[in-house]
Coordinates of C-alpha atoms (C1' of nucleotides) in Angstrom, one line a residue:
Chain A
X1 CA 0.0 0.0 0.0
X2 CA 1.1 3.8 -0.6
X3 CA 2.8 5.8 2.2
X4 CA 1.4 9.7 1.4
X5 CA 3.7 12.0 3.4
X6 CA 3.3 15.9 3.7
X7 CA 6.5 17.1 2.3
X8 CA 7.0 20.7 3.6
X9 CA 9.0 22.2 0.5
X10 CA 5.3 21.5 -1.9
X11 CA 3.5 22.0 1.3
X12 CA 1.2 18.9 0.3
X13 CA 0.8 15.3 0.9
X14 CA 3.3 13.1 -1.5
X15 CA 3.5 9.5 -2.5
X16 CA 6.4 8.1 -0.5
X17 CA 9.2 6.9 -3.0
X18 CA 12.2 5.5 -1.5
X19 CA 15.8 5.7 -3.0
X20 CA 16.0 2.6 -2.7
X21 CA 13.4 -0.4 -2.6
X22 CA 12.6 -1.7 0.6
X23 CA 15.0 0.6 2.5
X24 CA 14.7 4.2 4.2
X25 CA 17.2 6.3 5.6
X26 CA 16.1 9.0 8.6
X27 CA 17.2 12.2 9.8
X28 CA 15.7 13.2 12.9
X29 CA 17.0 16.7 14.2
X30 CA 17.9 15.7 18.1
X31 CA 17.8 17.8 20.9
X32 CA 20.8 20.3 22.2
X33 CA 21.4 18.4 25.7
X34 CA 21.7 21.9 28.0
X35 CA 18.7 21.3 30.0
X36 CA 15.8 18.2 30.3
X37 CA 13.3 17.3 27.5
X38 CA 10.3 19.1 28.3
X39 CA 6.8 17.4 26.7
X40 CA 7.4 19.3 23.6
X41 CA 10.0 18.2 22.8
X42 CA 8.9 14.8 23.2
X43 CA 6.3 15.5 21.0
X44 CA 9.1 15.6 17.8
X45 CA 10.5 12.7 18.8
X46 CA 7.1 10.7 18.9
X47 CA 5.9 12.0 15.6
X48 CA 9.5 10.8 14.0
X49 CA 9.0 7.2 15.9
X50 CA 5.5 6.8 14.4
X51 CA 7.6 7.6 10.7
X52 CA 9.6 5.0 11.6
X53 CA 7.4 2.5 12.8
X54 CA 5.1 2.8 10.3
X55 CA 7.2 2.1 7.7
X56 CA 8.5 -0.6 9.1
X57 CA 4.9 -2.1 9.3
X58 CA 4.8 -1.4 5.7
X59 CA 7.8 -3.8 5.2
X60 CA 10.8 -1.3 4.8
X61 CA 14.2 -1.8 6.3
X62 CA 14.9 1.4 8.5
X63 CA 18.0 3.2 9.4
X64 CA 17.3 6.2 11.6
X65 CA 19.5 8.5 12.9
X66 CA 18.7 11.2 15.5
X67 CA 22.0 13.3 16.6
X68 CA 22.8 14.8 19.9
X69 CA 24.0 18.5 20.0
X70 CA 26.7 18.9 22.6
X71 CA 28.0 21.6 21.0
X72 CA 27.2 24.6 22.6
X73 CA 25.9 26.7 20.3
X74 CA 25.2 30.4 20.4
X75 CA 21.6 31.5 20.7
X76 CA 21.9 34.2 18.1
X77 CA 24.7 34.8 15.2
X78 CA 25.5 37.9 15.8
X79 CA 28.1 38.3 18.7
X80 CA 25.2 39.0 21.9
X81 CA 24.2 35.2 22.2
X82 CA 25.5 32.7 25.1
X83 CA 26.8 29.6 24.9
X84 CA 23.8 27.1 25.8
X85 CA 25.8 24.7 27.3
X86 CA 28.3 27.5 29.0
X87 CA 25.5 28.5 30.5
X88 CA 24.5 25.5 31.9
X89 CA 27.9 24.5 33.2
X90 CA 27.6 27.6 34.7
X91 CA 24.2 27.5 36.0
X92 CA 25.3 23.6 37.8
X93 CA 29.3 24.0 38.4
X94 CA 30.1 21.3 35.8
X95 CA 31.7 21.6 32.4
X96 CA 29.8 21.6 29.2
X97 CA 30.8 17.8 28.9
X98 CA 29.2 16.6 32.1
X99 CA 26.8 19.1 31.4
X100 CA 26.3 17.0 28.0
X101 CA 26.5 14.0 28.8
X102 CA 24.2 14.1 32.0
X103 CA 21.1 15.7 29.9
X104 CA 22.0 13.0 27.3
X105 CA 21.7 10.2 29.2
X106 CA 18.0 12.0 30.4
X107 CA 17.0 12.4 27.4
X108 CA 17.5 8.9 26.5
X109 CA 15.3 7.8 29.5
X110 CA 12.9 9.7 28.6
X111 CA 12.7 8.3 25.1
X112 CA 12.3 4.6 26.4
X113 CA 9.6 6.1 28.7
X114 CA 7.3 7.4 26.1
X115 CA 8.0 3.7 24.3
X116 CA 10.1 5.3 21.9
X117 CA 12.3 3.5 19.4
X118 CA 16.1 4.2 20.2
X119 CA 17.4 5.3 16.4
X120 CA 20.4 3.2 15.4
X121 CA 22.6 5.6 15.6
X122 CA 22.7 8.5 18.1
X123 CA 25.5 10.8 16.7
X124 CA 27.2 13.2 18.7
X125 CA 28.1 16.6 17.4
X126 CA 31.4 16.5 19.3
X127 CA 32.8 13.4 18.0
X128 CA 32.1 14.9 14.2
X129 CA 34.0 18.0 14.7
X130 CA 36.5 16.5 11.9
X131 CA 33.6 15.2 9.6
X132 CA 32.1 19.1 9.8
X133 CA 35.5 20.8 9.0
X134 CA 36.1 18.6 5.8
X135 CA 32.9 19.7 4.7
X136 CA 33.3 23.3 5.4
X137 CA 36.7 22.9 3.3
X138 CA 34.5 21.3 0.9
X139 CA 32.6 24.3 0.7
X140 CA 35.5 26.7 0.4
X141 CA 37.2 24.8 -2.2
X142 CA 33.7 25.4 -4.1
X143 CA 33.9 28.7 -3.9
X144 CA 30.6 29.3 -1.4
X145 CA 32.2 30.7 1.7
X146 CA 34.2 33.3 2.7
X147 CA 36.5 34.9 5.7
X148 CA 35.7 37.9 7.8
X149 CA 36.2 39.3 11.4
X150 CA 38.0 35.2 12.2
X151 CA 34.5 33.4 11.6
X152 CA 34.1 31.7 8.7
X153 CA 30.8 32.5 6.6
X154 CA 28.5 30.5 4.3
X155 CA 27.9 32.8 1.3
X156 CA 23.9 32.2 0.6
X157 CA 24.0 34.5 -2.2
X158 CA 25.7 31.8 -4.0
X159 CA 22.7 29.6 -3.6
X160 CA 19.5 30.0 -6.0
X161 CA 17.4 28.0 -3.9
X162 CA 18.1 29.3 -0.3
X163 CA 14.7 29.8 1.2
X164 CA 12.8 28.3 -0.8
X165 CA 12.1 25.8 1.4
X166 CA 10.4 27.8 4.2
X167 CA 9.1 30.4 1.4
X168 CA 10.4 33.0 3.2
X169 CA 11.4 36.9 1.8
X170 CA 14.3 37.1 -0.2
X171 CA 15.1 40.6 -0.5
X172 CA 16.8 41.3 2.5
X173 CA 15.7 45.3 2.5
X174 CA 11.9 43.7 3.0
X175 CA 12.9 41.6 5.7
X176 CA 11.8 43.0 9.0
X177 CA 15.0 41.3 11.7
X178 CA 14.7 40.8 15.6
X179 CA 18.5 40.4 15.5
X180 CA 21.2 42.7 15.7
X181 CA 23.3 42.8 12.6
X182 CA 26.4 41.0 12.3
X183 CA 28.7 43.6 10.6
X184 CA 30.9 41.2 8.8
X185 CA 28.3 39.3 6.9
X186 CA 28.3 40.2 3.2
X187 CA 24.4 39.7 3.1
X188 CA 22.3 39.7 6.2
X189 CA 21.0 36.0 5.7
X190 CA 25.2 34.5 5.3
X191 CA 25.4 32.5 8.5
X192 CA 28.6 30.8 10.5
X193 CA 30.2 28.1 9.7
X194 CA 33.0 28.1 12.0
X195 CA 33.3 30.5 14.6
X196 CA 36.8 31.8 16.0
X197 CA 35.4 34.7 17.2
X198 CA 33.8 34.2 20.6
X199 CA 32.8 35.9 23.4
X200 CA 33.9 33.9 26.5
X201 CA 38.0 33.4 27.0
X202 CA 37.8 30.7 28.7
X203 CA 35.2 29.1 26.1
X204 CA 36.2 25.0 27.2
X205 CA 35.1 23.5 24.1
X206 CA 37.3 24.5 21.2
X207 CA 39.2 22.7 18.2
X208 CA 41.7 23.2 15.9
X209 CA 40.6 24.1 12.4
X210 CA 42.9 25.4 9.4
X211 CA 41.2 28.8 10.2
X212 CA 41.9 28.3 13.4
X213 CA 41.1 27.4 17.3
X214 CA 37.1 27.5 17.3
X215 CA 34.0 25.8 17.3
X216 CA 31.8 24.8 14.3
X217 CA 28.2 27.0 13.5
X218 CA 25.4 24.9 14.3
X219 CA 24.1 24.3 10.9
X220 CA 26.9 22.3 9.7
X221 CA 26.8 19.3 12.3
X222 CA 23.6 17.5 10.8
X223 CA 24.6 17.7 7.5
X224 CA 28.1 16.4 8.1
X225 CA 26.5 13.5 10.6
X226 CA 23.9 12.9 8.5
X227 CA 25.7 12.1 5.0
X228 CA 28.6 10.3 7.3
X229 CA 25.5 7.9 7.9
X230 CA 23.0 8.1 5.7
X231 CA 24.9 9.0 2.6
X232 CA 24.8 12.4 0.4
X233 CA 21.5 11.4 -0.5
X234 CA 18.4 10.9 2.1
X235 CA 14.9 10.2 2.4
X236 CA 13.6 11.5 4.8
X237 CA 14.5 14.3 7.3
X238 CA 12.3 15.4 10.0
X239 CA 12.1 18.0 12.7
X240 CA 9.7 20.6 14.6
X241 CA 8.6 23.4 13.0
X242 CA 10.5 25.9 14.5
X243 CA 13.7 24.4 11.6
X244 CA 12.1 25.2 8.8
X245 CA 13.0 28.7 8.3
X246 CA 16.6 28.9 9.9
X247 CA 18.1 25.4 10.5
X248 CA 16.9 23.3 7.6
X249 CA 17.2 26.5 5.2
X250 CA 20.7 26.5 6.2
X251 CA 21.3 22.7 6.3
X252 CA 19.7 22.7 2.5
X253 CA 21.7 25.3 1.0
X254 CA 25.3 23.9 2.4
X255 CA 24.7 20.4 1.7
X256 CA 23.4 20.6 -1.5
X257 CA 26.1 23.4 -2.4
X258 CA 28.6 20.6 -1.2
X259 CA 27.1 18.1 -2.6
X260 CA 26.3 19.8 -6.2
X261 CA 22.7 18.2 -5.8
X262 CA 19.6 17.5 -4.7
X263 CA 19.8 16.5 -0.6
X264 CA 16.8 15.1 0.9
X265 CA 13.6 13.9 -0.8
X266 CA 11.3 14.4 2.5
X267 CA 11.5 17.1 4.9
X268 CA 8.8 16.5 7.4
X269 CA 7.8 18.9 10.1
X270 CA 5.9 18.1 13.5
X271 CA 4.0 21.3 14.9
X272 CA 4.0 23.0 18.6
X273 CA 2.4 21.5 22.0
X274 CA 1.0 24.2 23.3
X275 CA -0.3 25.4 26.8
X276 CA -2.8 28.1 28.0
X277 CA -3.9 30.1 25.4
X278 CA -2.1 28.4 22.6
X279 CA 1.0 29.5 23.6
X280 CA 4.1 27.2 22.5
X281 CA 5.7 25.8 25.6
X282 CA 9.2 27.0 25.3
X283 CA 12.5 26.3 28.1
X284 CA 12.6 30.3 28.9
X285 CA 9.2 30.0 30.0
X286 CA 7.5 29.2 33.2
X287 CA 5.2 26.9 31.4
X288 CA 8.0 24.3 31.2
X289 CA 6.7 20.5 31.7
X290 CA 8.7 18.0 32.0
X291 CA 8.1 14.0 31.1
X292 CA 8.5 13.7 35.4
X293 CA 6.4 16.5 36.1
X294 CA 3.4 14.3 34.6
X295 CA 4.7 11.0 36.1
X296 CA 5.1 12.2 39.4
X297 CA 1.4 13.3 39.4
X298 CA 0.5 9.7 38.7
X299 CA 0.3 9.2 35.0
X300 CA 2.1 6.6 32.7
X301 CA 4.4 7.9 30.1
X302 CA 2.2 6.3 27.5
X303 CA -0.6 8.4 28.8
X304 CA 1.0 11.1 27.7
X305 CA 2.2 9.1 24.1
X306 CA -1.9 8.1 23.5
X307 CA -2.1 12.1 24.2
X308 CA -0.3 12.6 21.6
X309 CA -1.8 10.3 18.8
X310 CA -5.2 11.5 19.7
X311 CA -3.7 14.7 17.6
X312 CA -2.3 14.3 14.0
X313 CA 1.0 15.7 14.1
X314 CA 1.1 18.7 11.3
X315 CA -1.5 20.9 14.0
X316 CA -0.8 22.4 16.9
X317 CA -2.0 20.0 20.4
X318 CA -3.1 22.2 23.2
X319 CA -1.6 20.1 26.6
X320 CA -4.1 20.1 29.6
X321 CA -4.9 17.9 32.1
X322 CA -8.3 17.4 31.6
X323 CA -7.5 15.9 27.8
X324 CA -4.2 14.2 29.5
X325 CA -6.8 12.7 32.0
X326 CA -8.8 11.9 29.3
X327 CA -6.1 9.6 27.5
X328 CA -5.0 8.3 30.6
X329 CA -8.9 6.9 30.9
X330 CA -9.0 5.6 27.1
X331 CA -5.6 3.8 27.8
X332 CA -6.4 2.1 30.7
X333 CA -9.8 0.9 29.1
X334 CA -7.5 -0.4 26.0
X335 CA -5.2 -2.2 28.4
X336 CA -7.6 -4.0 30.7
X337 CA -9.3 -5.1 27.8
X338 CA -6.0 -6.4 26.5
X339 CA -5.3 -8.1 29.9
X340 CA -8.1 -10.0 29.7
X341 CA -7.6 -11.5 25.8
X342 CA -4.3 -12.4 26.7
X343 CA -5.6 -13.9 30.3
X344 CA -8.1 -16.5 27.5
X345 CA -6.0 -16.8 25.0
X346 CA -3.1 -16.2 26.0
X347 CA -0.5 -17.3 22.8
X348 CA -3.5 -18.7 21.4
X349 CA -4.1 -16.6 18.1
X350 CA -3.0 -15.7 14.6
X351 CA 0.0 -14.5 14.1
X352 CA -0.9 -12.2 10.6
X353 CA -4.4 -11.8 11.0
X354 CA -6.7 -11.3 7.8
X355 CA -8.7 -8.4 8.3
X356 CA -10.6 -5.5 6.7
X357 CA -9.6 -3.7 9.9
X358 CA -5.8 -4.9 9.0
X359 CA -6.6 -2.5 5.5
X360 CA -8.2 0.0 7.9
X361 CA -5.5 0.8 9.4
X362 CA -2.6 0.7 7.3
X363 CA -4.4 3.1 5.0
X364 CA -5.4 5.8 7.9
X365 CA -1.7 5.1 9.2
X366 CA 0.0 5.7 5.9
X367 CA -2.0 8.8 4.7
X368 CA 0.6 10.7 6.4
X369 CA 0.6 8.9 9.5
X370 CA -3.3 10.2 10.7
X371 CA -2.6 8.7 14.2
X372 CA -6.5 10.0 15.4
X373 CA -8.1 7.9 12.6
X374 CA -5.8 4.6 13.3
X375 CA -6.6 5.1 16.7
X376 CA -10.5 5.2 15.6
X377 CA -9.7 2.1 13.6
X378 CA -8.8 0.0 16.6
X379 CA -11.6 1.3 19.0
X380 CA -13.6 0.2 15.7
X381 CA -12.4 -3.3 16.1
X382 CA -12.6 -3.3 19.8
X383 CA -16.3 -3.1 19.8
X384 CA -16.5 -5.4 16.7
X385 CA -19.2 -8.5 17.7
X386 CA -18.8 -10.4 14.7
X387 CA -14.8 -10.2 15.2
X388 CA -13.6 -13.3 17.5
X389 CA -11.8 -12.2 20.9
X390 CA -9.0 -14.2 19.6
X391 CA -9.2 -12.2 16.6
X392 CA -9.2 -8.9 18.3
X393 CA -5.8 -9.8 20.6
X394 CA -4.4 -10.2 17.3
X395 CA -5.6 -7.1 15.8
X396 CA -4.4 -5.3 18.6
X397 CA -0.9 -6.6 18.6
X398 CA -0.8 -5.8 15.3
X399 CA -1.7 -2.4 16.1
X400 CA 0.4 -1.8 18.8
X401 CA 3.4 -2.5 16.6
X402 CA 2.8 1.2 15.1
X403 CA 0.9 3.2 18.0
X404 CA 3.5 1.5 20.2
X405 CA 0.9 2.1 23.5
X406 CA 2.2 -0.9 25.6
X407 CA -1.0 -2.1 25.6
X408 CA -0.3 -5.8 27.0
X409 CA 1.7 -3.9 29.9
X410 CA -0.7 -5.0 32.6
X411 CA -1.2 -8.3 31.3
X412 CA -0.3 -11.1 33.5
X413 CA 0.4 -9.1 37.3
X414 CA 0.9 -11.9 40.1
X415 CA -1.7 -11.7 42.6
X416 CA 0.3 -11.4 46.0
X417 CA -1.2 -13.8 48.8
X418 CA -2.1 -11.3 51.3
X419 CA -4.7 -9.9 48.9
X420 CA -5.9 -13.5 48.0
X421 CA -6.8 -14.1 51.3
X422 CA -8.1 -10.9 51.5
X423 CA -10.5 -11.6 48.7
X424 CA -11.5 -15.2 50.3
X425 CA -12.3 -13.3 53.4
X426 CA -14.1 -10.9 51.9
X427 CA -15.9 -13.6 49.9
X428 CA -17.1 -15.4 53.3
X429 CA -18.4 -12.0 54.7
X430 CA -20.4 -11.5 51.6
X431 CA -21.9 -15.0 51.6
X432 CA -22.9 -14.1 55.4
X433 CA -24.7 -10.9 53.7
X434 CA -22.3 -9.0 56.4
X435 CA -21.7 -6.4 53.6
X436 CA -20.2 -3.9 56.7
X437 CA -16.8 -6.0 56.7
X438 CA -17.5 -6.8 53.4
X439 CA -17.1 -3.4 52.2
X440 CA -14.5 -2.9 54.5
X441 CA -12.2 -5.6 53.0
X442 CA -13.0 -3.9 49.5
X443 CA -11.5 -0.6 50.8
X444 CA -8.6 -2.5 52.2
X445 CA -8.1 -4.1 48.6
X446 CA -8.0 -1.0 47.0
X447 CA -6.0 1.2 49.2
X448 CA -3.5 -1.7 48.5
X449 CA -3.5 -1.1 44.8
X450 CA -6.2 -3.5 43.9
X451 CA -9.4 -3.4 42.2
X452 CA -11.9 -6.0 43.2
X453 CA -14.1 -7.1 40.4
X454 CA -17.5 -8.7 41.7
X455 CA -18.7 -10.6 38.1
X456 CA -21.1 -13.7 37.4
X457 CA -18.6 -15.9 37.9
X458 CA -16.8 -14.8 40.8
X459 CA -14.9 -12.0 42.2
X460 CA -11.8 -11.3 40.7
X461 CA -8.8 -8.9 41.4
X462 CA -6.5 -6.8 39.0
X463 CA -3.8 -3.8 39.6
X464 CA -5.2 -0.8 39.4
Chain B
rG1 C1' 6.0 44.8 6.7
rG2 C1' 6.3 39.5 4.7
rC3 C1' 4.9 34.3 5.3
rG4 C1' 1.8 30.6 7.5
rG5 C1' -1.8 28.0 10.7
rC6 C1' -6.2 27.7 13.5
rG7 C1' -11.6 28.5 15.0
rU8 C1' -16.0 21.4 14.7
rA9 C1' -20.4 19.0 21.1
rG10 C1' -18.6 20.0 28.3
rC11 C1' -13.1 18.5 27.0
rC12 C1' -9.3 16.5 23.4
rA13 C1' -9.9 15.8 18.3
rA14 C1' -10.7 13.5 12.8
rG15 C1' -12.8 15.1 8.5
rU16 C1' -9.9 18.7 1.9
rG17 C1' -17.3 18.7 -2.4
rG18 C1' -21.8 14.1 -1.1
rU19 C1' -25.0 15.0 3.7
rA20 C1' -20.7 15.4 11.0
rA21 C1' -14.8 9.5 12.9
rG22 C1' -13.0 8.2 17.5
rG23 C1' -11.8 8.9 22.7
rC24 C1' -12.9 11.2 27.4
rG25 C1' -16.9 13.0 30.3
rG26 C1' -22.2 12.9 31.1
rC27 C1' -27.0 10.4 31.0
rG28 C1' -29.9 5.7 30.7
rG29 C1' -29.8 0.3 30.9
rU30 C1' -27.8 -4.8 31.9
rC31 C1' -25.0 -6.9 36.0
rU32 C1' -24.3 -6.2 41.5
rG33 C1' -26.3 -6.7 48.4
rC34 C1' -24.4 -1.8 47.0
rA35 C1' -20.5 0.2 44.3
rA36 C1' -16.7 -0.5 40.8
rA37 C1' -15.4 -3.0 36.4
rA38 C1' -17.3 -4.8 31.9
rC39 C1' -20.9 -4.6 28.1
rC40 C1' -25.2 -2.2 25.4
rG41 C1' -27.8 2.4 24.1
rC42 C1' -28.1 7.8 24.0
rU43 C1' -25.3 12.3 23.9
rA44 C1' -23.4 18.5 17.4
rU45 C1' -30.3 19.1 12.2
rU46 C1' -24.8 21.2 12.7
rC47 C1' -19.1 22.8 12.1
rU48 C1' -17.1 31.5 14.7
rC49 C1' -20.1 34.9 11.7
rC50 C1' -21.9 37.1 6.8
rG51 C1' -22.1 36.6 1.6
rG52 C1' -21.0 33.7 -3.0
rU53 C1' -20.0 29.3 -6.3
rU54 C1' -22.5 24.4 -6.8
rC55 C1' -27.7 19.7 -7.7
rA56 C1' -24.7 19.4 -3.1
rA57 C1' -19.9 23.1 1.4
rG58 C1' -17.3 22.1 7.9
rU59 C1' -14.8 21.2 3.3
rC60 C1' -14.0 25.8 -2.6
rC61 C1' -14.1 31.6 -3.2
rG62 C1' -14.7 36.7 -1.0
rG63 C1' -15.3 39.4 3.5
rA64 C1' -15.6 40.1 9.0
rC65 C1' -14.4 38.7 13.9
rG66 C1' -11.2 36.0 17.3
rC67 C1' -6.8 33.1 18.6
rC68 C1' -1.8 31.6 17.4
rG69 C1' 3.0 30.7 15.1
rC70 C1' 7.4 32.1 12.1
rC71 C1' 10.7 35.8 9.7
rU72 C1' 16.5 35.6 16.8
rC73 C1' 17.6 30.5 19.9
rC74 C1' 13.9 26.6 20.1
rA75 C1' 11.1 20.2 18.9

RNA sequence: GGCGGCGUAGCCAAGUGGUAAGGCGGCGGUCUGCAAAACCGCUAUUCUCCGGUUCAAGUCCGGACGCCGCCUCCA
């Protein structure tokens, strides 16, 4: 079946056609580790592992590859920004490594919290310096940069194209800037390739280049990572909105002056969380959640993924608790439901079921992976008569390979003995119609962390 | 100044010309000693508003109002 992705250069949905047959190559634009992942950011990361996951239902052999900016880059071009990760050594009396390396290893926990896919390779920027100042060379030997005030600048008037991409003004004169100007730039959009102009002395992270002791601009790590992996030619390349305009502008022109073609078929773009009144949530901000923050007031990481999916990923998501609540409820329905068809049937089903929901879903998944319809699709099933339970565990296996919900997590929980005998108890008192201890057992099951579930035949127990 | 998005039930949200998905919540029912769980049923004559095109519009066009993003760093 054809994949339809939204390809942001056309701005509309596109038949997916890989390079080559039965194999996909992914860029996903990582995070700078200064700080924590807050729940936007983990937004990106889920929309790229639905990407992935999805075509792998589809058959395709994937090689992602999400980098890791350790590179403290500055947060404007012109000589006023700080150091990100500076400023967090700073801020915790470590050095931009430990600094690094400690929000890394975060940010990776986080990931296998929210069920996420770890890419094959995780790239740092640091261990690419070499990789980023060969293709900076590149770049001079081609004629498209040039030298001024020690930095070294990408020349974008040599670049038809530049722009075109986020369909932004050319003509500088119309272009209304927030930024001071940097004074050595030939044209106001040129940006850094390698800095050796700084502002801190004692910057800690610096490395020899042929124009000196520096750093490398930001720009050039992911396109020096990503054709060390993937090749001088990609597939796909995806990231949050917020790239289009400066960091995928910039990536496209140098690569593909480097290059002396066409870079990446697929640029795909995930849109903000927001919170309050549709404001993006943003680090500087007070409205900074973190994946803990919600887990620590009692949800599941995947509450927080089936969040997510409820929203396709191209729109804007407005976070709050009441529609986090509100997944959390859907989930937990989907899971005990689970629980029980694997409790009767345990490994008793078909492997590859043959469904019309099977079509169902593959088509809503792969029209530019609609999340909220696939979702639909499986509550669909769910409530199915005609389907057999043993065909519905199937179904849902299936399904969870691409929604990737956990939703067999609470399947088989051991009963401990205390609360068996609690039940049997319970059981006696009930069959004595004294429903005062009865009741009282019940509480005393529950504040335990156990629901008691009076049915036809019997009472059973689960975790709640 | 330029570019772009959004406005669908109490909440989240799908839908890109054919007569309003799905989930949550709420209500009613079955079950239960009661409750919970589970299951079944109901829950937007209507898609911010006003015009237009069309046999047909939430969907296309024009306008109004409201909200937001980008053109600095950001997922």
């Amino acid at each position: 079946m054809e994949i339809f992705l939204t390809n942001t250069p056309s701005g509309k949905k596109e038949v997916f056609i890989p390079l080559e047959k039965g194999k996909v190559g992914i860029y996903t634009c990582g995070l700078t580790v200064y700080n924590y992942a807050h729940i936007g950011n983990l937004r990106a990361y889920v929309f790229s592992d639905i990407l992935r996951r999805t075509l792998e239902f589809n058959g395709y052999k994937v090689k992602h590859v999400m980098n890791i900016t350790d590179v403290g880059h500055l947060t404007d071009d012109a000589d006023e920004g700080e150091d990100k990760l500076e400023k967090g050594a700073k801020r915790e009396k470590k050095t931009p490594l430990e600094i690094a390396r400690f929000y890394e290893a975060e940010f990776i926990k986080d990931l296998k919290m929210m069920n996420i896919l770890i890419p094959q390779i995780m790239p740092r920027a640091t261990e690419h310096v070499e990789e980023m100042i060969e293709l900076v060379k590149k770049l001079q030997d081609k004629g498209f940069t040039y030298s001024a005030g020690g930095n070294v600048y990408f020349d974008t008037s040599k670049f038809n194209g530049y722009r075109d991409l986020a369909k932004l003004e050319k003509d500088p004169e119309k272009q209304i800037s927030r930024v001071e100007k940097d004074t050595f730039k030939k044209h106001p959009f040129d940006f850094v390739l390698w800095f050796t102009r700084y502002k801190y002395d004692k910057h800690s992270m610096l490395w020899d280049s042929p124009w000196g002791g520096g750093f490398p601009g930001w720009h050039i790590e992911c396109s020096a990572m990503a054709s060390k992996y993937l090749g001088e030619r990609i597939d796909i390349h995806t990231g949050g909105i917020d790239h289009i305009p400066v960091h995928h502008t910039n990536e496209i022109a140098q690569s593909e002056c480097a290059f002396g073609h066409r870079w990446v078929n697929y640029w795909l773009h995930s849109d903000w969380l927001v919170v309050g009144e549709g404001e993006k949530m943003a680090k500087s901000k007070e409205n900074f959640l973190r994946l803990k923050t919600l887990t620590d007031a009692g949800y599941d990481a995947l509450d927080y993924r089936y969040f997510l999916l409820g929203a396709h990923y191209r729109k804007q998501l407005e976070f709050t608790y009441e529609a986090l609540d509100g997944a959390r409820n859907a989930l937990k329905k989907i899971r005990n439901r689970a629980g029980e068809l694997i409790k009767s049937y345990g490994d008793c089903f078909p492997e590859e079921p043959e469904s019309e929901y099977i079509d169902d879903f593959t088509r809503e998944v792969n029209d530019d992976l609609n999340t909220p319809r696939a979702l639909a699709v499986m509550w669909e099933a769910l409530s199915d008569n005609s389907l057999k339970e043993a065909e519905k565990l199937s179904l849902l296996r299936k399904f969870d390979k691409v929604l990737g919900l956990d939703v067999f997590a609470s399947g088989d929980v051991k009963i401990p003995v205390e609360i068996e005998e609690l039940i049997r108890k319970r059981e006696t008192a009930r069959k004595s119609r004294d429903f005062i201890t009865a009741d009282q057992l019940r509480k005393d099951i529950e504040s335990r962390g156990y629901e008691v579930l009076d049915g036809k035949d019997g009472t059973k127990v689960r975790k709640s």
